[in-house]
């Protein structure tokens, strides 16, 4: 009996270490941790925090309605890195047909084509993501917008931008691994 309990406990620990977030599963990312020195960054209004590599450039913005952190690895070329913008908004999202139409309309204005969209759960909150592709400037461009509805007066928008056409999935998964450290 003791052996059974020990094996069960080991399996439980092993499986919990290997579980991926719903977001990582959506994009077929492995559960590898981001390598390098990370530091916890909190937005100016203290509505969320996230771990960001210490050598990445980080900008903070806020006004009466929102607070955001924008960060990227500026030691790399634009086509080798990922840009992430996380914004807290004093509003809520309604993931309905009108919401989806507004995403498609925004993509059209930016001359992007939506390639994937779906609702999912993120940090135990209703969420929605949309992947759009096109060109921005001289580069192939992909953007992943993640909308998280915390409650009727708080929501979050995470924008992940990838320029170029090499290592797109690898860069996206690195971004997702950072985004998974988000604390709301």
mmCIF file of C-alpha atoms in Angstrom:
data_model
loop_
_atom_site.group_PDB
_atom_site.id
_atom_site.type_symbol
_atom_site.label_atom_id
_atom_site.label_comp_id
_atom_site.label_asym_id
_atom_site.label_seq_id
_atom_site.Cartn_x
_atom_site.Cartn_y
_atom_site.Cartn_z
ATOM 1 C CA UNK A 1 0.000 0.000 0.000
ATOM 2 C CA UNK A 2 2.837 2.349 0.859
ATOM 3 C CA UNK A 3 4.460 1.623 -2.511
ATOM 4 C CA UNK A 4 1.192 2.327 -4.335
ATOM 5 C CA UNK A 5 0.776 5.649 -2.509
ATOM 6 C CA UNK A 6 4.379 6.648 -3.282
ATOM 7 C CA UNK A 7 3.976 5.790 -6.978
ATOM 8 C CA UNK A 8 0.668 7.665 -7.123
ATOM 9 C CA UNK A 9 2.236 10.732 -5.501
ATOM 10 C CA UNK A 10 5.208 10.635 -7.905
ATOM 11 C CA UNK A 11 2.877 10.387 -10.906
ATOM 12 C CA UNK A 12 0.787 13.269 -9.618
ATOM 13 C CA UNK A 13 3.843 15.476 -9.097
ATOM 14 C CA UNK A 14 5.272 14.535 -12.486
ATOM 15 C CA UNK A 15 2.028 15.219 -14.310
ATOM 16 C CA UNK A 16 1.483 18.559 -12.573
ATOM 17 C CA UNK A 17 4.963 19.661 -13.603
ATOM 18 C CA UNK A 18 4.227 18.835 -17.215
ATOM 19 C CA UNK A 19 0.791 20.358 -17.543
ATOM 20 C CA UNK A 20 0.645 23.188 -20.014
ATOM 21 C CA UNK A 21 -1.596 26.182 -19.831
ATOM 22 C CA UNK A 22 -4.623 26.243 -22.102
ATOM 23 C CA UNK A 23 -2.845 28.921 -24.117
ATOM 24 C CA UNK A 24 0.284 26.793 -24.538
ATOM 25 C CA UNK A 25 -1.888 23.875 -25.632
ATOM 26 C CA UNK A 26 -3.731 26.071 -28.160
ATOM 27 C CA UNK A 27 -0.423 26.848 -29.862
ATOM 28 C CA UNK A 28 1.245 23.438 -29.306
ATOM 29 C CA UNK A 29 3.966 24.865 -27.061
ATOM 30 C CA UNK A 30 5.997 22.701 -24.752
ATOM 31 C CA UNK A 31 6.074 23.532 -21.073
ATOM 32 C CA UNK A 32 9.706 24.658 -21.109
ATOM 33 C CA UNK A 33 10.583 27.536 -18.847
ATOM 34 C CA UNK A 34 12.017 30.754 -20.231
ATOM 35 C CA UNK A 35 15.776 30.729 -19.813
ATOM 36 C CA UNK A 36 17.620 33.729 -18.465
ATOM 37 C CA UNK A 37 17.240 36.054 -15.527
ATOM 38 C CA UNK A 38 13.666 37.169 -14.975
ATOM 39 C CA UNK A 39 12.337 39.923 -12.767
ATOM 40 C CA UNK A 40 8.795 40.603 -11.624
ATOM 41 C CA UNK A 41 7.380 43.809 -13.128
ATOM 42 C CA UNK A 42 4.152 45.404 -11.918
ATOM 43 C CA UNK A 43 2.170 47.951 -13.884
ATOM 44 C CA UNK A 44 1.975 51.460 -12.457
ATOM 45 C CA UNK A 45 -1.579 51.012 -11.138
ATOM 46 C CA UNK A 46 -0.660 47.653 -9.563
ATOM 47 C CA UNK A 47 -3.378 45.720 -11.410
ATOM 48 C CA UNK A 48 -1.100 42.997 -12.792
ATOM 49 C CA UNK A 49 2.476 41.758 -12.736
ATOM 50 C CA UNK A 50 4.573 39.611 -15.026
ATOM 51 C CA UNK A 51 8.070 38.176 -15.160
ATOM 52 C CA UNK A 52 10.221 39.810 -17.838
ATOM 53 C CA UNK A 53 13.841 39.011 -18.763
ATOM 54 C CA UNK A 54 16.107 41.550 -17.075
ATOM 55 C CA UNK A 55 17.865 42.538 -20.318
ATOM 56 C CA UNK A 56 14.637 43.301 -22.216
ATOM 57 C CA UNK A 57 13.574 46.898 -22.718
ATOM 58 C CA UNK A 58 10.425 47.661 -20.751
ATOM 59 C CA UNK A 59 8.092 50.661 -21.051
ATOM 60 C CA UNK A 60 5.215 51.565 -18.761
ATOM 61 C CA UNK A 61 2.144 53.608 -19.689
ATOM 62 C CA UNK A 62 -0.984 54.659 -17.843
ATOM 63 C CA UNK A 63 -3.895 57.054 -17.941
ATOM 64 C CA UNK A 64 -7.299 57.197 -16.239
ATOM 65 C CA UNK A 65 -8.688 54.201 -18.156
ATOM 66 C CA UNK A 66 -5.725 51.882 -18.623
ATOM 67 C CA UNK A 67 -2.308 50.776 -17.498
ATOM 68 C CA UNK A 68 0.178 48.843 -19.604
ATOM 69 C CA UNK A 69 3.620 47.289 -19.807
ATOM 70 C CA UNK A 70 5.268 46.971 -23.214
ATOM 71 C CA UNK A 71 8.436 44.902 -23.538
ATOM 72 C CA UNK A 72 10.790 43.344 -26.091
ATOM 73 C CA UNK A 73 14.312 42.022 -26.472
ATOM 74 C CA UNK A 74 15.950 44.978 -28.192
ATOM 75 C CA UNK A 75 19.333 43.198 -28.326
ATOM 76 C CA UNK A 76 17.973 41.209 -31.291
ATOM 77 C CA UNK A 77 16.812 42.192 -34.743
ATOM 78 C CA UNK A 78 13.092 42.877 -35.097
ATOM 79 C CA UNK A 79 12.689 39.661 -37.123
ATOM 80 C CA UNK A 80 14.326 37.603 -34.339
ATOM 81 C CA UNK A 81 12.372 38.799 -31.318
ATOM 82 C CA UNK A 82 8.824 39.211 -30.093
ATOM 83 C CA UNK A 83 7.050 42.343 -28.851
ATOM 84 C CA UNK A 84 4.543 42.006 -26.022
ATOM 85 C CA UNK A 85 2.096 44.622 -24.783
ATOM 86 C CA UNK A 86 -0.138 43.883 -21.778
ATOM 87 C CA UNK A 87 -2.841 46.387 -20.929
ATOM 88 C CA UNK A 88 -5.331 46.520 -18.089
ATOM 89 C CA UNK A 89 -8.550 48.256 -19.166
ATOM 90 C CA UNK A 90 -11.383 49.560 -16.971
ATOM 91 C CA UNK A 91 -14.068 47.883 -19.025
ATOM 92 C CA UNK A 92 -15.274 44.410 -19.884
ATOM 93 C CA UNK A 93 -15.394 42.275 -22.999
ATOM 94 C CA UNK A 94 -18.414 40.426 -24.259
ATOM 95 C CA UNK A 95 -17.207 37.558 -26.427
ATOM 96 C CA UNK A 96 -20.172 37.542 -28.783
ATOM 97 C CA UNK A 97 -20.733 37.858 -32.541
ATOM 98 C CA UNK A 98 -20.293 41.641 -32.443
ATOM 99 C CA UNK A 99 -16.943 41.212 -30.681
ATOM 100 C CA UNK A 100 -15.736 38.807 -33.370
ATOM 101 C CA UNK A 101 -16.955 41.163 -36.117
ATOM 102 C CA UNK A 102 -15.011 44.029 -34.555
ATOM 103 C CA UNK A 103 -11.832 41.919 -34.602
ATOM 104 C CA UNK A 104 -12.330 41.070 -38.278
ATOM 105 C CA UNK A 105 -13.066 44.723 -39.091
ATOM 106 C CA UNK A 106 -9.927 45.863 -37.271
ATOM 107 C CA UNK A 107 -7.893 43.239 -39.159
ATOM 108 C CA UNK A 108 -9.337 44.477 -42.438
ATOM 109 C CA UNK A 109 -8.413 48.081 -41.640
ATOM 110 C CA UNK A 110 -4.834 46.953 -40.922
ATOM 111 C CA UNK A 111 -4.831 44.765 -44.053
ATOM 112 C CA UNK A 112 -4.473 41.601 -41.999
ATOM 113 C CA UNK A 113 -6.210 38.254 -42.410
ATOM 114 C CA UNK A 114 -7.526 36.391 -39.401
ATOM 115 C CA UNK A 115 -6.200 32.830 -39.398
ATOM 116 C CA UNK A 116 -7.525 31.538 -36.091
ATOM 117 C CA UNK A 117 -9.768 32.646 -33.240
ATOM 118 C CA UNK A 118 -11.335 30.929 -30.258
ATOM 119 C CA UNK A 119 -12.570 31.300 -26.717
ATOM 120 C CA UNK A 120 -10.621 29.605 -23.940
ATOM 121 C CA UNK A 121 -9.910 29.877 -20.231
ATOM 122 C CA UNK A 122 -6.895 31.816 -19.009
ATOM 123 C CA UNK A 123 -6.056 32.070 -15.302
ATOM 124 C CA UNK A 124 -9.588 30.892 -14.545
ATOM 125 C CA UNK A 125 -11.078 33.777 -16.542
ATOM 126 C CA UNK A 126 -13.029 33.806 -19.788
ATOM 127 C CA UNK A 127 -10.681 34.713 -22.592
ATOM 128 C CA UNK A 128 -10.560 34.968 -26.368
ATOM 129 C CA UNK A 129 -7.624 34.923 -28.744
ATOM 130 C CA UNK A 130 -7.273 35.913 -32.371
ATOM 131 C CA UNK A 131 -4.305 35.278 -34.661
ATOM 132 C CA UNK A 132 -3.947 37.560 -37.673
ATOM 133 C CA UNK A 133 -1.329 37.641 -40.406
ATOM 134 C CA UNK A 134 -0.222 40.000 -43.114
ATOM 135 C CA UNK A 135 2.556 42.462 -43.779
ATOM 136 C CA UNK A 136 3.700 45.430 -41.763
ATOM 137 C CA UNK A 137 6.194 47.614 -43.510
ATOM 138 C CA UNK A 138 8.565 45.359 -45.424
ATOM 139 C CA UNK A 139 8.066 42.351 -43.150
ATOM 140 C CA UNK A 140 5.709 39.407 -42.880
ATOM 141 C CA UNK A 141 3.771 40.032 -39.691
ATOM 142 C CA UNK A 142 1.750 37.986 -37.228
ATOM 143 C CA UNK A 143 -0.178 39.287 -34.260
ATOM 144 C CA UNK A 144 -1.813 37.319 -31.482
ATOM 145 C CA UNK A 145 -4.399 39.295 -29.529
ATOM 146 C CA UNK A 146 -5.569 37.815 -26.245
ATOM 147 C CA UNK A 147 -8.540 39.341 -24.480
ATOM 148 C CA UNK A 148 -9.217 38.390 -20.857
ATOM 149 C CA UNK A 149 -12.418 39.316 -19.084
ATOM 150 C CA UNK A 150 -11.676 39.495 -15.353
ATOM 151 C CA UNK A 151 -15.041 40.953 -14.265
ATOM 152 C CA UNK A 152 -17.538 43.655 -15.251
ATOM 153 C CA UNK A 153 -15.045 46.486 -14.674
ATOM 154 C CA UNK A 154 -11.641 44.901 -15.363
ATOM 155 C CA UNK A 155 -10.250 43.276 -18.468
ATOM 156 C CA UNK A 156 -6.871 42.728 -20.070
ATOM 157 C CA UNK A 157 -5.570 42.862 -23.617
ATOM 158 C CA UNK A 158 -2.323 41.083 -24.433
ATOM 159 C CA UNK A 159 -0.835 41.813 -27.829
ATOM 160 C CA UNK A 160 2.037 39.691 -29.113
ATOM 161 C CA UNK A 161 3.675 40.838 -32.342
ATOM 162 C CA UNK A 162 6.050 38.772 -34.458
ATOM 163 C CA UNK A 163 7.848 40.177 -37.489
ATOM 164 C CA UNK A 164 9.560 38.081 -40.142
ATOM 165 C CA UNK A 165 9.020 34.523 -41.255
ATOM 166 C CA UNK A 166 11.597 32.514 -39.300
ATOM 167 C CA UNK A 167 11.137 30.685 -35.998
ATOM 168 C CA UNK A 168 7.609 32.066 -35.638
ATOM 169 C CA UNK A 169 6.297 29.230 -33.463
ATOM 170 C CA UNK A 170 9.423 29.213 -31.306
ATOM 171 C CA UNK A 171 9.167 32.967 -30.677
ATOM 172 C CA UNK A 172 5.424 32.730 -30.047
ATOM 173 C CA UNK A 173 5.955 29.930 -27.522
ATOM 174 C CA UNK A 174 8.620 31.983 -25.724
ATOM 175 C CA UNK A 175 6.099 34.817 -25.492
ATOM 176 C CA UNK A 176 3.412 32.441 -24.202
ATOM 177 C CA UNK A 177 5.791 31.105 -21.559
ATOM 178 C CA UNK A 178 6.311 34.684 -20.358
ATOM 179 C CA UNK A 179 2.593 35.451 -20.547
ATOM 180 C CA UNK A 180 1.916 32.386 -18.404
ATOM 181 C CA UNK A 181 3.736 34.147 -15.545
ATOM 182 C CA UNK A 182 1.067 36.884 -15.576
ATOM 183 C CA UNK A 183 -0.603 37.548 -12.234
ATOM 184 C CA UNK A 184 -3.887 39.455 -12.318
#
